[in-house]
Amino acid sequence: MNQTIETILNHVSVRSFTEQALTEEQIKQLVTAAQAASSASFQQAYSIIGVTDPDLKQKIAEHAGNQPFISEGGHFFVFCADVNRHKQLAEDLNMDISETIEGIDAALVGAIDATLAAQNLVIAAESMGLGVCYIGGVRDGIIKISELLDIPEYVFPVFGLVVGYPNERNDRKPRIPFEGIYHTNRYNSNTKEILKQYDETTKLYYENRSGRKSSRTWSETAIGSFARLPRSFMKDFLNGKGWANR
């Protein structure tokens, strides 16, 4: 065990922040750490938008599930899949890459690159004593939020990320046991008993955690999220921005 692994294992989502803003130096350090992440074929197919305008943050918070801490944290980042710059570069080189960037794999590459960069930023932020929370709710309001951020074609917001000084921290959530995640040589479909036991563990967690208590299991939470947030508009939105048309 070393300090880096300890930082990773101590991760929790923070949803209560002080009003202290991040400094420009901190923001630069975090973004530089994000840029050090691996990238598919070194495409660097992502962009990061830092939102500092209070009114804009408030509007984004409203469209991203009415989560007030989005506008209260020290800084708000929006991570975007981005091949817009590649399209422009190809045009300058008189090359046609439309078949590639309009394919589903380009959307996957952009989303993966953005996610790898974000996780680097998260680890860097937590190593500095800061708290973080991913905001998948950005995709709930992706149409309006894209308008607010002037998102062009071949770019789409993957998620937001609040970073700031924690006012309070949640308890660490128990993860699916190692045996339920790690499979050797071939996929193991027989994990129901592991997940059943894990549900009992998470039920105790939710009933006894220091924050908002509830009576539910991981299965109920995870499947409920899928049922509640189908985001059926996503394909049309992506197609309208040039993505996943092939």
mmCIF file of C-alpha atoms in Angstrom:
data_model
loop_
_atom_site.group_PDB
_atom_site.id
_atom_site.type_symbol
_atom_site.label_atom_id
_atom_site.label_comp_id
_atom_site.label_asym_id
_atom_site.label_seq_id
_atom_site.Cartn_x
_atom_site.Cartn_y
_atom_site.Cartn_z
ATOM 1 C CA MET A 1 0.000 0.000 0.000
ATOM 2 C CA ASN A 2 1.336 3.447 -0.911
ATOM 3 C CA GLN A 3 -0.053 6.968 -0.689
ATOM 4 C CA THR A 4 -1.435 6.932 -4.241
ATOM 5 C CA ILE A 5 -3.378 3.710 -3.657
ATOM 6 C CA GLU A 6 -4.618 5.012 -0.309
ATOM 7 C CA THR A 7 -5.917 8.155 -2.031
ATOM 8 C CA ILE A 8 -7.749 6.054 -4.619
ATOM 9 C CA LEU A 9 -9.263 3.683 -2.045
ATOM 10 C CA ASN A 10 -10.439 6.570 0.148
ATOM 11 C CA HIS A 11 -12.504 8.109 -2.655
ATOM 12 C CA VAL A 12 -15.998 9.319 -1.789
ATOM 13 C CA SER A 13 -18.412 11.580 -3.630
ATOM 14 C CA VAL A 14 -18.745 14.972 -1.958
ATOM 15 C CA ARG A 15 -21.998 16.891 -2.278
ATOM 16 C CA SER A 16 -21.454 19.620 0.294
ATOM 17 C CA PHE A 17 -18.737 22.199 -0.317
ATOM 18 C CA THR A 18 -17.493 25.416 1.245
ATOM 19 C CA GLU A 19 -17.688 28.602 -0.819
ATOM 20 C CA GLN A 20 -13.900 28.731 -1.279
ATOM 21 C CA ALA A 21 -13.018 28.857 -4.976
ATOM 22 C CA LEU A 22 -10.078 27.058 -6.516
ATOM 23 C CA THR A 23 -7.136 29.220 -7.499
ATOM 24 C CA GLU A 24 -6.015 29.571 -11.114
ATOM 25 C CA GLU A 25 -2.869 27.645 -10.184
ATOM 26 C CA GLN A 26 -4.914 24.763 -8.768
ATOM 27 C CA ILE A 27 -7.095 24.653 -11.877
ATOM 28 C CA LYS A 28 -4.010 24.575 -14.106
ATOM 29 C CA GLN A 29 -2.440 21.789 -12.035
ATOM 30 C CA LEU A 30 -5.619 19.715 -12.194
ATOM 31 C CA VAL A 31 -6.120 20.140 -15.936
ATOM 32 C CA THR A 32 -2.451 19.371 -16.566
ATOM 33 C CA ALA A 33 -2.860 16.169 -14.538
ATOM 34 C CA ALA A 34 -5.943 15.324 -16.615
ATOM 35 C CA GLN A 35 -3.969 15.807 -19.825
ATOM 36 C CA ALA A 36 -1.354 13.296 -18.672
ATOM 37 C CA ALA A 37 -3.911 10.480 -18.977
ATOM 38 C CA SER A 38 -3.682 7.863 -21.708
ATOM 39 C CA SER A 39 -5.484 8.623 -24.965
ATOM 40 C CA ALA A 40 -6.599 6.285 -27.761
ATOM 41 C CA SER A 41 -4.022 6.568 -30.574
ATOM 42 C CA PHE A 42 -3.027 9.863 -28.926
ATOM 43 C CA GLN A 43 -6.145 11.442 -30.454
ATOM 44 C CA GLN A 44 -6.782 13.520 -27.297
ATOM 45 C CA ALA A 45 -10.408 13.516 -28.413
ATOM 46 C CA TYR A 46 -11.813 15.558 -25.543
ATOM 47 C CA SER A 47 -12.103 19.099 -24.232
ATOM 48 C CA ILE A 48 -12.698 20.451 -20.733
ATOM 49 C CA ILE A 49 -14.891 23.490 -20.133
ATOM 50 C CA GLY A 50 -14.439 25.297 -16.834
ATOM 51 C CA VAL A 51 -17.618 27.095 -15.795
ATOM 52 C CA THR A 52 -16.961 30.128 -13.591
ATOM 53 C CA ASP A 53 -19.934 32.384 -14.329
ATOM 54 C CA PRO A 54 -22.329 32.059 -11.346
ATOM 55 C CA ASP A 55 -25.491 32.540 -13.423
ATOM 56 C CA LEU A 56 -24.336 29.982 -15.973
ATOM 57 C CA LYS A 57 -23.496 27.458 -13.248
ATOM 58 C CA GLN A 58 -26.916 27.980 -11.720
ATOM 59 C CA LYS A 59 -28.642 27.336 -15.055
ATOM 60 C CA ILE A 60 -26.573 24.213 -15.647
ATOM 61 C CA ALA A 61 -27.394 22.995 -12.133
ATOM 62 C CA GLU A 62 -31.101 23.385 -12.850
ATOM 63 C CA HIS A 63 -30.887 21.394 -16.089
ATOM 64 C CA ALA A 64 -28.628 18.720 -14.544
ATOM 65 C CA GLY A 65 -31.169 17.456 -12.049
ATOM 66 C CA ASN A 66 -31.520 20.517 -9.804
ATOM 67 C CA GLN A 67 -28.390 19.654 -7.847
ATOM 68 C CA PRO A 68 -27.517 22.899 -6.007
ATOM 69 C CA PHE A 69 -23.981 21.905 -5.032
ATOM 70 C CA ILE A 70 -23.000 22.198 -8.716
ATOM 71 C CA SER A 71 -23.140 25.959 -8.341
ATOM 72 C CA GLU A 72 -21.753 25.952 -4.798
ATOM 73 C CA GLY A 73 -18.476 24.037 -5.267
ATOM 74 C CA GLY A 74 -15.034 25.516 -5.787
ATOM 75 C CA HIS A 75 -15.005 24.850 -9.537
ATOM 76 C CA PHE A 76 -17.165 23.119 -12.120
ATOM 77 C CA PHE A 77 -15.687 21.253 -15.079
ATOM 78 C CA VAL A 78 -17.614 19.857 -18.037
ATOM 79 C CA PHE A 79 -15.779 17.037 -19.822
ATOM 80 C CA CYS A 80 -16.661 16.726 -23.499
ATOM 81 C CA ALA A 81 -15.938 14.180 -26.205
ATOM 82 C CA ASP A 82 -14.464 16.256 -29.019
ATOM 83 C CA VAL A 83 -13.440 15.462 -32.598
ATOM 84 C CA ASN A 84 -14.371 18.901 -33.868
ATOM 85 C CA ARG A 85 -10.716 19.934 -33.903
ATOM 86 C CA HIS A 86 -9.838 16.787 -35.853
ATOM 87 C CA LYS A 87 -12.447 17.675 -38.472
ATOM 88 C CA GLN A 88 -10.969 21.158 -38.836
ATOM 89 C CA LEU A 89 -7.420 19.809 -39.100
ATOM 90 C CA ALA A 90 -8.502 17.283 -41.739
ATOM 91 C CA GLU A 91 -10.081 20.066 -43.797
ATOM 92 C CA ASP A 92 -6.823 22.033 -43.629
ATOM 93 C CA LEU A 93 -4.999 18.926 -44.901
ATOM 94 C CA ASN A 94 -7.619 18.318 -47.637
ATOM 95 C CA MET A 95 -8.498 14.960 -46.090
ATOM 96 C CA ASP A 96 -11.942 13.428 -45.607
ATOM 97 C CA ILE A 97 -12.343 11.724 -42.220
ATOM 98 C CA SER A 98 -16.140 11.932 -42.113
ATOM 99 C CA GLU A 99 -16.596 8.150 -42.277
ATOM 100 C CA THR A 100 -14.486 7.797 -39.137
ATOM 101 C CA ILE A 101 -15.755 10.677 -37.011
ATOM 102 C CA GLU A 102 -19.383 9.928 -37.852
ATOM 103 C CA GLY A 103 -18.960 6.312 -36.740
ATOM 104 C CA ILE A 104 -19.981 4.935 -33.359
ATOM 105 C CA ASP A 105 -16.366 4.148 -32.451
ATOM 106 C CA ALA A 106 -15.405 7.841 -32.589
ATOM 107 C CA ALA A 107 -18.091 8.582 -30.014
ATOM 108 C CA LEU A 108 -16.700 5.792 -27.827
ATOM 109 C CA VAL A 109 -13.141 7.083 -28.243
ATOM 110 C CA GLY A 110 -14.177 10.610 -27.266
ATOM 111 C CA ALA A 111 -16.138 9.456 -24.224
ATOM 112 C CA ILE A 112 -13.323 7.150 -23.096
ATOM 113 C CA ASP A 113 -10.642 9.810 -23.527
ATOM 114 C CA ALA A 114 -12.741 12.298 -21.539
ATOM 115 C CA THR A 115 -13.295 9.742 -18.775
ATOM 116 C CA LEU A 116 -9.628 8.793 -18.483
ATOM 117 C CA ALA A 117 -8.689 12.471 -18.246
ATOM 118 C CA ALA A 118 -11.369 13.129 -15.636
ATOM 119 C CA GLN A 119 -10.264 10.265 -13.415
ATOM 120 C CA ASN A 120 -6.700 11.582 -13.496
ATOM 121 C CA LEU A 121 -8.040 14.959 -12.411
ATOM 122 C CA VAL A 122 -10.072 13.344 -9.621
ATOM 123 C CA ILE A 123 -7.067 11.517 -8.177
ATOM 124 C CA ALA A 124 -4.979 14.679 -8.376
ATOM 125 C CA ALA A 125 -7.722 16.712 -6.660
ATOM 126 C CA GLU A 126 -8.186 14.202 -3.847
ATOM 127 C CA SER A 127 -4.429 14.052 -3.302
ATOM 128 C CA MET A 128 -4.630 17.817 -2.677
ATOM 129 C CA GLY A 129 -7.325 17.348 -0.012
ATOM 130 C CA LEU A 130 -10.134 18.479 -2.307
ATOM 131 C CA GLY A 131 -13.503 16.753 -2.758
ATOM 132 C CA VAL A 132 -15.156 15.776 -6.030
ATOM 133 C CA CYS A 133 -18.452 14.636 -7.476
ATOM 134 C CA TYR A 134 -19.167 13.427 -10.990
ATOM 135 C CA ILE A 135 -22.356 14.863 -12.510
ATOM 136 C CA GLY A 136 -23.904 12.415 -14.967
ATOM 137 C CA GLY A 137 -27.008 14.610 -14.766
ATOM 138 C CA VAL A 138 -25.362 16.829 -17.384
ATOM 139 C CA ARG A 139 -26.626 14.274 -19.898
ATOM 140 C CA ASP A 140 -30.185 14.643 -18.585
ATOM 141 C CA GLY A 141 -30.102 18.252 -19.730
ATOM 142 C CA ILE A 142 -27.625 17.739 -22.553
ATOM 143 C CA ILE A 143 -29.648 19.628 -25.165
ATOM 144 C CA LYS A 144 -30.099 22.830 -23.160
ATOM 145 C CA ILE A 145 -26.681 22.612 -21.492
ATOM 146 C CA SER A 146 -25.022 22.262 -24.906
ATOM 147 C CA GLU A 147 -26.792 25.429 -26.001
ATOM 148 C CA LEU A 148 -25.663 27.263 -22.874
ATOM 149 C CA LEU A 149 -22.046 26.207 -23.494
ATOM 150 C CA ASP A 150 -22.095 26.881 -27.273
ATOM 151 C CA ILE A 151 -21.187 23.256 -28.002
ATOM 152 C CA PRO A 152 -20.493 22.844 -31.762
ATOM 153 C CA GLU A 153 -20.931 19.782 -33.965
ATOM 154 C CA TYR A 154 -18.756 16.746 -33.242
ATOM 155 C CA VAL A 155 -18.604 17.678 -29.537
ATOM 156 C CA PHE A 156 -20.847 16.463 -26.720
ATOM 157 C CA PRO A 157 -20.779 16.776 -22.910
ATOM 158 C CA VAL A 158 -20.072 13.406 -21.291
ATOM 159 C CA PHE A 159 -20.429 14.529 -17.650
ATOM 160 C CA GLY A 160 -19.675 17.340 -15.264
ATOM 161 C CA LEU A 161 -17.294 17.317 -12.325
ATOM 162 C CA VAL A 162 -17.553 19.460 -9.209
ATOM 163 C CA VAL A 163 -14.266 20.025 -7.379
ATOM 164 C CA GLY A 164 -13.899 21.998 -4.176
ATOM 165 C CA TYR A 165 -13.233 22.121 -0.460
ATOM 166 C CA PRO A 166 -15.462 19.599 1.348
ATOM 167 C CA ASN A 167 -17.916 20.905 3.894
ATOM 168 C CA GLU A 168 -18.655 17.317 4.858
ATOM 169 C CA ARG A 169 -17.840 13.910 3.411
ATOM 170 C CA ASN A 170 -20.039 10.869 2.898
ATOM 171 C CA ASP A 171 -18.994 7.486 4.237
ATOM 172 C CA ARG A 172 -17.163 5.239 1.789
ATOM 173 C CA LYS A 173 -19.560 3.014 -0.136
ATOM 174 C CA PRO A 174 -18.773 -0.705 -0.197
ATOM 175 C CA ARG A 175 -17.963 -1.986 -3.689
ATOM 176 C CA ILE A 176 -18.954 -5.256 -5.362
ATOM 177 C CA PRO A 177 -16.583 -7.931 -3.976
ATOM 178 C CA PHE A 178 -13.433 -8.683 -5.945
ATOM 179 C CA GLU A 179 -14.814 -12.057 -7.089
ATOM 180 C CA GLY A 180 -17.883 -10.395 -8.574
ATOM 181 C CA ILE A 181 -15.854 -8.017 -10.732
ATOM 182 C CA TYR A 182 -12.681 -9.882 -11.661
ATOM 183 C CA HIS A 183 -13.084 -12.870 -13.996
ATOM 184 C CA THR A 184 -10.221 -15.192 -14.981
ATOM 185 C CA ASN A 185 -9.776 -16.254 -18.622
ATOM 186 C CA ARG A 186 -13.497 -16.161 -19.442
ATOM 187 C CA TYR A 187 -16.641 -14.370 -18.315
ATOM 188 C CA ASN A 188 -18.292 -15.797 -15.227
ATOM 189 C CA SER A 189 -22.082 -15.519 -15.346
ATOM 190 C CA ASN A 190 -22.596 -17.198 -11.980
ATOM 191 C CA THR A 191 -22.297 -14.221 -9.656
ATOM 192 C CA LYS A 192 -25.855 -14.021 -8.329
ATOM 193 C CA GLU A 193 -24.926 -15.278 -4.872
ATOM 194 C CA ILE A 194 -22.103 -12.745 -4.630
ATOM 195 C CA LEU A 195 -24.483 -9.942 -5.611
ATOM 196 C CA LYS A 196 -27.104 -11.190 -3.166
ATOM 197 C CA GLN A 197 -24.587 -10.972 -0.326
ATOM 198 C CA TYR A 198 -23.448 -7.579 -1.608
ATOM 199 C CA ASP A 199 -27.047 -6.339 -1.447
ATOM 200 C CA GLU A 200 -27.102 -7.204 2.244
ATOM 201 C CA THR A 201 -23.874 -5.256 2.752
ATOM 202 C CA THR A 202 -25.178 -2.192 0.922
ATOM 203 C CA LYS A 203 -28.500 -2.329 2.738
ATOM 204 C CA LEU A 204 -26.630 -2.035 6.042
ATOM 205 C CA TYR A 205 -24.530 0.794 4.588
ATOM 206 C CA TYR A 206 -27.558 2.862 3.550
ATOM 207 C CA GLU A 207 -29.318 2.223 6.867
ATOM 208 C CA ASN A 208 -26.338 3.236 8.994
ATOM 209 C CA ARG A 209 -24.366 5.826 7.017
ATOM 210 C CA SER A 210 -23.729 9.219 8.589
ATOM 211 C CA GLY A 211 -25.528 11.130 5.836
ATOM 212 C CA ARG A 212 -29.069 10.676 4.546
ATOM 213 C CA LYS A 213 -30.200 7.234 5.659
ATOM 214 C CA SER A 214 -32.488 4.985 3.617
ATOM 215 C CA SER A 215 -33.592 1.374 3.336
ATOM 216 C CA ARG A 216 -32.474 0.072 -0.049
ATOM 217 C CA THR A 217 -29.972 -2.246 -1.687
ATOM 218 C CA TRP A 218 -27.443 -1.721 -4.448
ATOM 219 C CA SER A 219 -29.618 -3.716 -6.868
ATOM 220 C CA GLU A 220 -32.634 -1.520 -6.185
ATOM 221 C CA THR A 221 -30.514 1.607 -6.587
ATOM 222 C CA ALA A 222 -28.724 0.552 -9.775
ATOM 223 C CA ILE A 223 -31.709 -0.941 -11.590
ATOM 224 C CA GLY A 224 -33.914 1.931 -10.426
ATOM 225 C CA SER A 225 -31.490 4.356 -12.029
ATOM 226 C CA PHE A 226 -31.626 2.511 -15.356
ATOM 227 C CA ALA A 227 -35.422 2.484 -15.230
ATOM 228 C CA ARG A 228 -35.695 6.149 -14.229
ATOM 229 C CA LEU A 229 -33.115 7.630 -16.623
ATOM 230 C CA PRO A 230 -33.495 6.011 -20.056
ATOM 231 C CA ARG A 231 -32.284 9.218 -21.815
ATOM 232 C CA SER A 232 -34.042 8.041 -24.959
ATOM 233 C CA PHE A 233 -33.289 11.389 -26.607
ATOM 234 C CA MET A 234 -29.532 10.760 -26.586
ATOM 235 C CA LYS A 235 -29.255 9.051 -29.989
ATOM 236 C CA ASP A 236 -31.122 11.850 -31.769
ATOM 237 C CA PHE A 237 -29.008 14.448 -29.983
ATOM 238 C CA LEU A 238 -25.736 12.742 -30.920
ATOM 239 C CA ASN A 239 -26.854 12.203 -34.513
ATOM 240 C CA GLY A 240 -27.749 15.891 -34.725
ATOM 241 C CA LYS A 241 -24.226 16.794 -33.627
ATOM 242 C CA GLY A 242 -22.691 14.538 -36.267
ATOM 243 C CA TRP A 243 -21.936 11.588 -33.994
ATOM 244 C CA ALA A 244 -22.784 7.888 -34.457
ATOM 245 C CA ASN A 245 -24.417 8.288 -37.860
ATOM 246 C CA ARG A 246 -22.599 5.277 -39.284
#
